[in-house]
């Protein structure tokens, strides 16, 4: 796999000497295929992501609200734009990527027409905030109706954020064609995943209406990107296509065998010099090679990477840059088809264990559930003398039942006890969390979908300080960029689903000032994970809960300090009844 990884790194364009943005000479501009490219939200995303990639970004965050009609925002950590060029970027045919037509023969960037930003600004409200290396402060420019309405100095990390609001409001005819917001989000989701496959070394995050919908890790390897997009099981089931060279062109990639198929062609992906594109001849050759080996109507998953000298491609044939023309296309297609056939002929006929795994939905890793705690504790408690413990008396209770689905009713030698089930469970969970923390063996559960949380600046810096400690506590939280953080794991607790709606609150609890934040965090987790009042419990669960409570260090109060056991002594009862 080493040569592939190297080649993948090569296919990422580098721009050591950025030219200033300048308007193309008319005779150059005339020869560049133009077209109406901004026809839907995904087209805006494509152009902005192309720009971020051309700027050498390694982290790109794409946010969409209302299917992109309310907001499209793309933030990158690329090279940024110098203040004196910001306005120029919005002029027609203004680009930093080419000057002459000859430059197209050495093109390593995705953009070259200088048309995207002005076309977007013509159909939406646009703001661009950018800072480039060597400048203390960034520039914010606000455009209305394609014209600069305001320009301000504003702080920013190096890189660029473009926010596009009210897309197509000025062109009702186009707005009418974009009606289904969910479909637009879906198309953007597909697009971003294709970019993630095309650029495995870039971390892409897609937020739809504030929720993280997709993220790639930027592992730098196609296999890693495939795992991000299709899941690790599919990634492991794919077969590598060893690199084939045709002249100075090299083609390699990964493909599914016969076991993993899809009902559409959408999962065939071609990446030429780092751009996700279609080259019909190559895609057809790939399909032909598979056809006799796949059931009718089924299609493979494949990511093919082609690195060719820029002079051998013509990117200037399609207005949306979705297709390119390739010199020696037939030769490359034949070599590709032969390579694919060879891989398929050697691949096992039957689905591997991995491929079968791929059919099963991912699951929470649940180290503990209420029942398993119960079993574990019951066996451990047998035969253990625990007379010294403060809660030892709890071990000798006879549990009678549940009252109002909230209280545990129990009998002791000298009275009756009412135990608040929620607070008791809080105490049990908080102590277990603390014990695991002290032993350095905090159990975690990985969230099915990592969650994006937005924090205030002071919380963000506390988080950076406490990050490794938080991770030891089971909260794996990474900075996505700016105020956004991504939470991947939470401490294992019974009823983990109950934690999900409270992740923001929990993290905020972990980011209060003061030394006792760990205890407060554990109390907050315990509170959310504990059985609620109003929840019916089985007799065996009541017994387990009381026994577990008996093993804690302070069984009479919950972690917040509220009492949880009410005792009616024999003496009290007999006095009340006048026995
Ligand atoms: P093109 O990409 O074809 O050059 P655009 O209209 O997309 O044209 O962008 C115009 C110019 O603005 C680019 O050439 C580039 O110099 C600059 N630019 C746009 N977006 C970014 C970005 N995210 N980071 C750095 N520079 C950018
Ligand atoms: Mg561009």
XYZ file of C-alpha atoms and ligand atoms in Angstrom:
607
model
C 0.000 0.000 0.000
C 2.986 2.326 0.389
C 3.236 3.419 -3.261
C -0.468 4.270 -3.262
C -0.141 6.414 -0.208
C 2.755 8.267 -1.771
C 0.949 8.751 -5.037
C -2.116 10.000 -3.184
C 0.024 12.637 -1.541
C 1.393 13.591 -4.951
C -2.004 14.135 -6.473
C -2.735 16.960 -4.037
C -1.825 20.203 -5.751
C 0.714 22.430 -4.118
C 1.023 26.098 -4.790
C 4.341 27.293 -3.483
C 4.219 30.584 -5.376
C 0.781 32.073 -5.310
C 0.237 34.789 -7.859
C -1.798 37.848 -7.001
C -5.396 37.833 -8.171
C -5.729 39.594 -11.516
C -8.389 39.930 -14.174
C -7.723 37.677 -17.164
C -6.933 39.327 -20.460
C -10.056 39.377 -22.682
C -8.562 37.015 -25.255
C -7.873 34.479 -22.492
C -11.257 34.903 -20.839
C -12.979 34.376 -24.192
C -11.380 31.008 -24.691
C -12.475 29.640 -21.359
C -15.646 27.609 -21.413
C -18.175 29.510 -19.374
C -21.634 28.546 -18.361
C -24.330 29.145 -15.854
C -22.846 27.106 -13.054
C -24.701 28.165 -9.931
C -27.940 26.264 -10.351
C -28.410 24.805 -6.865
C -26.864 24.837 -3.388
C -24.526 21.961 -4.208
C -22.999 24.091 -6.983
C -22.124 26.788 -4.433
C -20.620 24.194 -2.135
C -18.591 22.732 -4.988
C -17.113 26.093 -5.941
C -16.318 27.088 -2.366
C -14.754 23.731 -1.562
C -12.711 23.903 -4.768
C -11.417 27.277 -3.628
C -10.579 25.975 -0.162
C -8.690 23.032 -1.659
C -6.867 25.300 -4.088
C -5.819 27.391 -1.086
C -4.137 24.312 0.394
C -6.640 23.787 3.225
C -6.276 20.720 5.415
C -9.519 21.271 7.352
C -12.724 22.297 5.611
C -15.999 22.791 7.445
C -19.179 23.002 5.384
C -22.337 24.221 7.069
C -25.793 24.211 5.545
C -29.047 25.569 6.852
C -32.388 25.067 5.195
C -30.925 22.920 2.451
C -28.498 25.731 1.647
C -31.183 28.300 0.884
C -30.801 29.957 4.281
C -27.067 29.549 4.678
C -24.094 27.897 3.083
C -20.840 28.497 4.906
C -17.472 27.029 4.021
C -14.525 27.644 6.346
C -10.985 26.603 5.572
C -7.512 26.859 7.023
C -5.913 27.605 3.673
C -3.609 30.405 2.596
C -6.241 33.160 2.708
C -6.417 36.290 0.560
C -4.281 39.397 1.134
C -6.384 42.457 2.103
C -5.613 44.360 -1.063
C -6.997 41.553 -3.253
C -10.241 40.780 -1.456
C -12.471 42.982 -3.627
C -10.767 41.774 -6.761
C -11.743 38.187 -5.988
C -15.358 39.143 -6.739
C -14.697 40.555 -10.186
C -15.493 38.515 -13.254
C -12.539 36.583 -14.675
C -10.343 37.524 -11.738
C -8.154 34.651 -10.655
C -4.821 33.926 -9.006
C -4.542 30.587 -10.784
C -3.777 31.284 -14.415
C -2.655 34.250 -16.509
C -2.397 32.760 -19.979
C -4.030 29.862 -21.791
C -0.694 28.074 -21.667
C -0.988 27.958 -17.884
C -3.871 25.527 -18.362
C -1.317 22.991 -19.553
C 0.351 23.005 -16.164
C -2.802 23.435 -14.115
C -2.735 21.903 -10.644
C -5.694 23.778 -9.210
C -9.395 23.021 -9.466
C -10.366 26.586 -10.341
C -9.034 28.713 -13.163
C -11.898 30.812 -14.533
C -12.257 33.432 -11.861
C -16.011 33.197 -12.184
C -17.263 31.409 -9.078
C -17.259 34.176 -6.488
C -18.861 36.814 -8.746
C -21.495 34.309 -9.927
C -22.383 33.419 -6.353
C -22.441 37.051 -5.228
C -24.852 37.814 -8.078
C -27.498 35.434 -6.693
C -27.062 35.674 -2.906
C -25.845 37.770 0.018
C -22.188 36.951 0.526
C -19.697 37.605 3.303
C -16.059 36.653 3.101
C -13.692 36.742 6.057
C -10.093 35.954 5.343
C -6.618 36.325 6.718
C -3.373 35.432 5.078
C 0.029 34.787 6.631
C 2.045 37.933 7.310
C -0.952 40.056 8.288
C -2.030 40.693 11.863
C -5.689 41.050 11.143
C -8.172 39.655 8.679
C -10.585 41.324 6.293
C -14.355 40.948 6.330
C -16.160 41.998 3.213
C -19.933 42.066 2.866
C -21.565 42.033 -0.550
C -25.150 42.847 -1.414
C -26.432 42.468 -4.957
C -22.939 41.589 -6.104
C -21.498 44.866 -4.802
C -19.313 45.535 -1.823
C -21.543 46.999 0.880
C -19.034 47.028 3.709
C -15.450 46.241 4.471
C -14.056 45.814 7.979
C -10.944 44.574 9.684
C -11.696 41.494 11.738
C -9.655 38.883 13.543
C -9.406 35.393 12.128
C -7.052 32.466 12.126
C -5.285 32.059 8.808
C -7.792 30.882 6.230
C -11.081 31.900 4.704
C -14.765 31.676 5.569
C -17.379 32.384 2.930
C -21.000 32.694 4.070
C -23.730 32.653 1.449
C -27.203 33.629 2.609
C -30.574 33.825 0.889
C -29.429 31.938 -2.161
C -31.474 32.773 -5.289
C -33.585 35.393 -3.527
C -32.708 37.852 -6.313
C -33.590 35.270 -9.015
C -37.039 33.850 -8.222
C -37.016 31.737 -11.372
C -34.112 29.706 -10.033
C -35.492 29.615 -6.532
C -38.617 28.006 -7.943
C -36.561 25.087 -9.232
C -35.068 24.367 -5.814
C -38.012 23.292 -3.730
C -37.015 20.253 -1.754
C -34.566 21.304 0.933
C -33.939 17.768 2.103
C -32.961 16.727 -1.364
C -30.545 19.644 -1.634
C -28.939 18.646 1.669
C -28.682 15.102 0.391
C -26.950 16.219 -2.797
C -24.491 18.288 -0.797
C -23.884 15.277 1.436
C -23.030 13.154 -1.609
C -20.781 15.861 -2.977
C -18.841 16.283 0.261
C -18.353 12.528 0.536
C -16.954 12.479 -2.989
C -14.503 15.188 -2.061
C -13.525 13.211 1.027
C -12.725 10.245 -1.222
C -10.878 12.430 -3.715
C -8.791 14.181 -1.044
C -8.078 11.678 1.729
C -5.622 13.978 3.470
C -8.174 16.747 4.053
C -10.525 16.695 7.032
C -14.027 17.492 5.833
C -16.890 18.179 8.215
C -20.446 18.675 7.049
C -22.974 20.267 9.382
C -26.617 20.170 8.368
C -28.795 22.517 10.403
C -26.292 22.485 13.241
C -25.746 18.746 13.415
C -22.649 16.974 12.226
C -23.800 14.856 9.335
C -20.477 13.645 7.982
C -16.822 13.883 8.790
C -13.655 12.492 7.303
C -10.521 12.095 9.364
C -8.038 13.257 6.795
C -6.022 10.073 7.280
C -4.232 10.589 3.977
C -5.127 7.117 2.708
C -7.891 6.118 0.315
C -8.770 3.204 2.582
C -9.228 5.648 5.460
C -11.462 7.880 3.355
C -13.513 4.884 2.223
C -13.937 3.910 5.854
C -15.122 7.444 6.647
C -17.668 7.373 3.854
C -18.831 3.745 3.775
C -17.827 2.479 7.212
C -14.842 0.368 8.245
C -16.403 -2.962 7.313
C -16.872 -1.986 3.666
C -13.425 -0.418 3.600
C -11.884 -3.679 4.747
C -13.879 -5.622 2.180
C -12.548 -3.587 -0.755
C -9.721 -4.835 -2.918
C -6.720 -2.722 -3.856
C -6.053 -2.119 -7.534
C -2.282 -2.209 -7.872
C -0.847 0.820 -9.625
C -0.688 0.533 -13.433
C 1.256 3.049 -15.479
C 0.559 4.155 -19.010
C 3.330 6.425 -20.168
C 3.597 9.065 -17.464
C 0.092 8.422 -16.168
C -0.487 6.233 -13.119
C -3.782 4.727 -12.094
C -4.570 2.879 -8.888
C -7.340 2.677 -6.362
C -9.684 0.391 -4.496
C -12.707 -1.530 -5.715
C -15.323 -3.883 -4.415
C -15.224 -7.555 -5.332
C -18.391 -9.416 -6.195
C -19.813 -9.431 -2.712
C -20.339 -5.721 -2.193
C -22.562 -4.132 -4.814
C -24.845 -1.160 -5.123
C -28.027 -0.614 -7.117
C -26.715 2.562 -8.787
C -23.576 3.809 -10.502
C -23.219 6.587 -7.959
C -20.444 4.803 -6.116
C -18.020 4.739 -9.001
C -15.634 7.506 -8.411
C -12.834 8.827 -10.534
C -10.247 11.272 -9.253
C -7.954 12.849 -11.818
C -5.133 14.953 -10.424
C -7.091 15.467 -7.235
C -10.350 16.474 -8.904
C -13.455 14.301 -8.697
C -14.529 14.114 -12.325
C -16.185 11.919 -14.896
C -14.258 10.560 -17.840
C -16.896 8.528 -19.616
C -14.493 6.223 -21.383
C -12.816 5.203 -18.138
C -16.019 4.670 -16.222
C -17.432 2.607 -19.081
C -14.291 0.469 -19.181
C -14.595 -0.157 -15.472
C -18.238 -1.191 -15.770
C -17.471 -3.446 -18.727
C -14.832 -5.249 -16.730
C -17.303 -5.930 -13.941
C -20.372 -6.674 -16.022
C -19.996 -10.416 -16.574
C -19.107 -10.852 -12.920
C -21.915 -8.966 -11.202
C -25.648 -9.680 -11.038
C -27.715 -7.643 -13.500
C -28.527 -4.187 -12.260
C -25.843 -4.176 -9.590
C -22.835 -1.884 -9.635
C -19.543 -1.830 -7.791
C -18.045 0.616 -5.332
C -14.733 1.880 -6.642
C -12.415 4.800 -6.159
C -9.985 5.175 -9.035
C -7.168 7.639 -8.775
C -5.453 8.821 -11.898
C -2.370 10.971 -11.832
C -1.398 12.380 -15.202
C 0.851 15.189 -16.336
C -1.447 18.251 -16.390
C -0.660 18.742 -20.065
C -2.491 15.496 -20.833
C -5.848 16.636 -19.545
C -8.165 19.355 -20.722
C -10.212 20.619 -17.793
C -11.784 23.291 -19.958
C -14.609 21.258 -21.458
C -17.394 21.445 -18.897
C -18.831 24.562 -17.263
C -19.136 22.890 -13.878
C -15.725 21.234 -14.236
C -17.486 17.881 -13.786
C -15.899 16.346 -16.865
C -12.467 16.558 -18.378
C -10.928 15.356 -21.606
C -7.989 13.046 -21.353
C -5.269 12.440 -23.888
C -4.555 8.676 -24.252
C -7.965 7.910 -22.802
C -8.386 4.666 -24.752
C -4.984 3.363 -23.699
C -5.604 4.166 -20.055
C -9.091 2.646 -20.221
C -7.716 -0.620 -21.604
C -5.049 -0.810 -18.910
C -7.627 -0.073 -16.245
C -10.034 -2.736 -17.508
C -7.253 -5.316 -17.539
C -6.226 -4.426 -13.994
C -9.798 -4.635 -12.730
C -10.355 -8.029 -14.391
C -7.173 -9.364 -12.867
C -8.247 -8.257 -9.393
C -11.719 -9.741 -9.821
C -10.373 -13.048 -11.086
C -8.257 -13.440 -7.999
C -10.924 -12.299 -5.558
C -12.865 -14.892 -3.589
C -16.300 -15.689 -4.978
C -18.169 -15.664 -1.727
C -18.754 -12.767 0.530
C -16.100 -12.586 3.149
C -16.909 -12.211 6.800
C -16.075 -8.544 6.411
C -18.605 -8.064 3.679
C -21.316 -9.697 5.751
C -20.385 -7.495 8.648
C -20.879 -4.536 6.383
C -24.558 -5.368 6.163
C -25.097 -5.006 9.858
C -25.752 -1.565 11.223
C -23.153 -0.080 13.469
C -23.980 -0.317 17.137
C -23.214 1.470 20.304
C -20.443 -0.097 22.253
C -22.245 -0.637 25.506
C -19.954 -1.979 28.142
C -22.599 -1.929 30.815
C -26.309 -2.022 31.051
C -28.485 -2.042 34.080
C -28.909 -5.773 33.863
C -25.299 -6.536 33.469
C -24.452 -4.439 36.471
C -27.025 -6.468 38.304
C -25.510 -9.812 37.342
C -21.975 -8.711 38.023
C -22.748 -7.319 41.406
C -24.908 -10.200 42.532
C -22.198 -12.721 41.989
C -19.598 -10.495 43.579
C -21.699 -9.781 46.615
C -22.179 -13.418 47.474
C -20.059 -14.431 50.371
C -18.485 -11.040 50.894
C -18.332 -9.763 54.423
C -18.805 -6.026 54.245
C -19.720 -5.234 57.808
C -17.390 -2.245 57.938
C -19.056 -0.331 55.189
C -21.315 2.592 56.067
C -24.001 1.036 53.921
C -23.721 -2.452 55.367
C -27.187 -2.165 56.909
C -28.609 -1.882 53.408
C -27.373 -5.360 52.625
C -29.637 -6.822 55.281
C -32.864 -5.201 54.105
C -35.808 -7.106 52.782
C -37.086 -5.312 49.694
C -40.867 -5.150 49.671
C -41.532 -3.306 46.448
C -41.821 0.001 44.661
C -44.049 2.895 45.709
C -45.399 5.377 43.128
C -42.767 4.105 40.704
C -40.365 6.358 42.581
C -39.483 4.911 45.934
C -38.124 1.586 47.044
C -39.920 0.255 50.102
C -37.800 -1.963 52.351
C -38.012 -3.546 55.777
C -35.191 -3.684 58.281
C -35.055 -5.298 61.728
C -35.976 -2.041 63.392
C -38.155 -0.196 60.911
C -39.231 0.699 57.404
C -37.128 2.460 54.773
C -38.156 4.522 51.750
C -35.336 4.989 49.264
C -35.473 7.489 46.404
C -34.655 5.302 43.393
C -33.312 8.113 41.241
C -30.983 9.547 43.849
C -29.821 6.096 44.891
C -28.895 5.261 41.333
C -27.149 8.633 40.943
C -24.998 7.834 43.949
C -24.134 4.393 42.581
C -23.205 5.700 39.129
C -21.213 8.690 40.376
C -19.129 6.492 42.639
C -18.464 4.020 39.903
C -17.337 6.788 37.587
C -15.061 8.184 40.289
C -13.636 4.745 41.080
C -12.885 4.021 37.431
C -11.333 7.452 37.091
C -9.093 6.861 40.140
C -7.985 3.539 38.735
C -7.409 5.074 35.312
C -9.783 2.632 33.686
C -12.697 4.759 32.658
C -14.932 2.842 30.304
C -16.219 4.787 27.354
C -18.912 4.415 24.812
C -18.421 5.683 21.295
C -21.258 7.784 19.967
C -22.887 6.335 16.894
C -22.721 9.761 15.330
C -20.192 12.169 16.799
C -21.875 15.344 17.959
C -20.802 18.898 17.211
C -20.978 21.286 20.110
C -20.525 25.005 19.992
C -18.712 26.542 22.940
C -18.018 30.023 24.178
C -14.407 31.147 23.788
C -13.530 30.768 27.490
C -15.054 27.296 27.510
C -13.035 26.433 24.432
C -9.786 27.405 26.072
C -10.672 25.499 29.269
C -11.412 22.532 27.078
C -8.033 22.797 25.409
C -6.415 22.836 28.872
C -8.440 19.929 30.206
C -8.519 17.894 27.049
C -6.348 14.984 28.082
C -8.014 14.814 31.470
C -11.436 14.898 29.860
C -10.365 12.095 27.604
C -9.311 10.087 30.638
C -12.798 10.726 31.985
C -14.276 9.339 28.783
C -15.059 12.571 26.950
C -13.073 12.575 23.737
C -13.559 16.074 22.426
C -11.673 17.622 19.538
C -11.580 21.136 18.187
C -13.121 21.239 14.748
C -12.170 24.799 14.130
C -13.339 28.055 15.661
C -15.883 27.511 18.398
C -16.926 24.094 17.180
C -15.952 20.939 18.958
C -16.635 17.370 18.120
C -17.559 14.933 20.847
C -16.875 11.299 19.995
C -17.184 9.396 23.235
C -18.891 9.706 26.582
C -18.195 7.819 29.792
C -19.955 4.501 29.962
C -23.084 4.764 32.009
C -26.228 2.699 32.161
C -28.943 3.909 29.788
C -26.532 5.748 27.463
C -29.371 6.931 25.222
C -30.473 9.095 28.097
C -27.191 11.009 27.910
C -27.607 11.906 24.253
C -29.939 14.882 24.594
C -27.716 16.371 27.293
C -24.256 16.284 25.767
C -23.956 20.050 25.478
C -25.021 20.499 29.104
C -22.635 17.801 30.267
C -19.682 19.291 28.488
C -20.514 22.702 29.863
C -20.521 21.190 33.330
C -17.001 19.961 32.602
C -15.963 23.472 31.645
C -16.930 25.400 34.747
C -14.113 27.168 36.504
C -12.955 25.698 39.799
C -11.233 22.652 41.104
C -14.319 20.505 41.670
C -15.284 20.291 38.013
C -14.601 16.559 37.849
C -17.003 15.816 40.686
C -19.601 18.107 39.204
C -19.239 16.460 35.826
C -19.635 13.016 37.325
C -22.669 14.109 39.297
C -24.169 15.573 36.128
C -23.578 12.372 34.180
C -24.990 10.298 37.010
C -28.063 12.492 37.147
C -28.772 12.029 33.460
C -28.021 8.333 33.337
C -29.852 7.307 36.502
C -33.303 5.737 36.477
C -35.964 8.396 36.677
C -38.717 8.748 39.137
C -41.808 7.342 37.479
C -39.939 4.426 35.980
C -41.230 0.997 36.982
C -38.522 -1.406 38.077
C -38.498 -5.160 38.529
C -38.042 -6.598 41.969
C -34.582 -7.831 41.021
C -33.603 -4.353 39.867
C -34.767 -2.845 43.146
C -32.725 -5.374 45.074
C -29.640 -4.785 42.994
C -29.941 -1.065 43.330
C -30.161 -1.218 47.105
C -27.281 -3.634 47.308
C -25.148 -1.395 45.069
C -26.096 1.588 47.158
C -24.912 -0.308 50.226
C -21.455 -0.519 48.739
C -21.052 3.197 48.216
C -19.161 5.421 50.588
C -22.079 7.738 51.385
C -25.306 5.839 50.797
C -27.583 8.348 52.494
C -27.103 11.300 50.149
C -27.072 11.750 46.404
C -24.003 13.256 44.689
C -25.588 16.703 44.874
C -26.016 16.291 48.647
C -29.758 15.640 48.868
C -30.991 12.961 51.273
C -32.208 9.801 49.669
C -33.277 7.498 52.473
C -36.225 8.065 54.748
C -36.432 5.830 57.793
C -39.527 5.108 59.876
C -38.309 3.381 63.032
C -40.259 0.704 64.836
C -40.506 3.066 67.807
C -41.962 5.827 65.646
C -44.543 3.471 64.173
C -45.644 2.126 67.510
C -45.881 5.630 68.972
C -47.987 6.802 66.034
C -50.354 3.882 66.309
C -50.454 4.038 70.114
C -49.541 0.344 70.474
P -10.995 30.762 -9.429
O -11.061 29.756 -8.334
O -11.429 30.189 -10.717
O -9.711 31.475 -9.490
P -13.015 32.162 -7.869
O -14.021 33.176 -8.276
O -13.506 30.904 -7.333
O -12.093 31.900 -9.141
O -12.020 32.841 -6.839
C -11.310 34.002 -7.199
C -10.004 34.073 -6.475
O -10.235 34.326 -5.091
C -9.190 32.814 -6.523
O -8.377 32.764 -7.675
C -8.370 32.899 -5.239
O -7.197 33.649 -5.426
C -9.272 33.670 -4.306
N -9.982 32.792 -3.383
C -11.258 32.408 -3.453
N -11.589 31.594 -2.435
C -10.469 31.463 -1.691
C -10.143 30.735 -0.495
N -11.050 29.973 0.148
N -8.880 30.826 -0.012
C -7.957 31.591 -0.635
N -8.210 32.286 -1.773
C -9.441 32.232 -2.302
Mg -12.823 28.923 -7.696
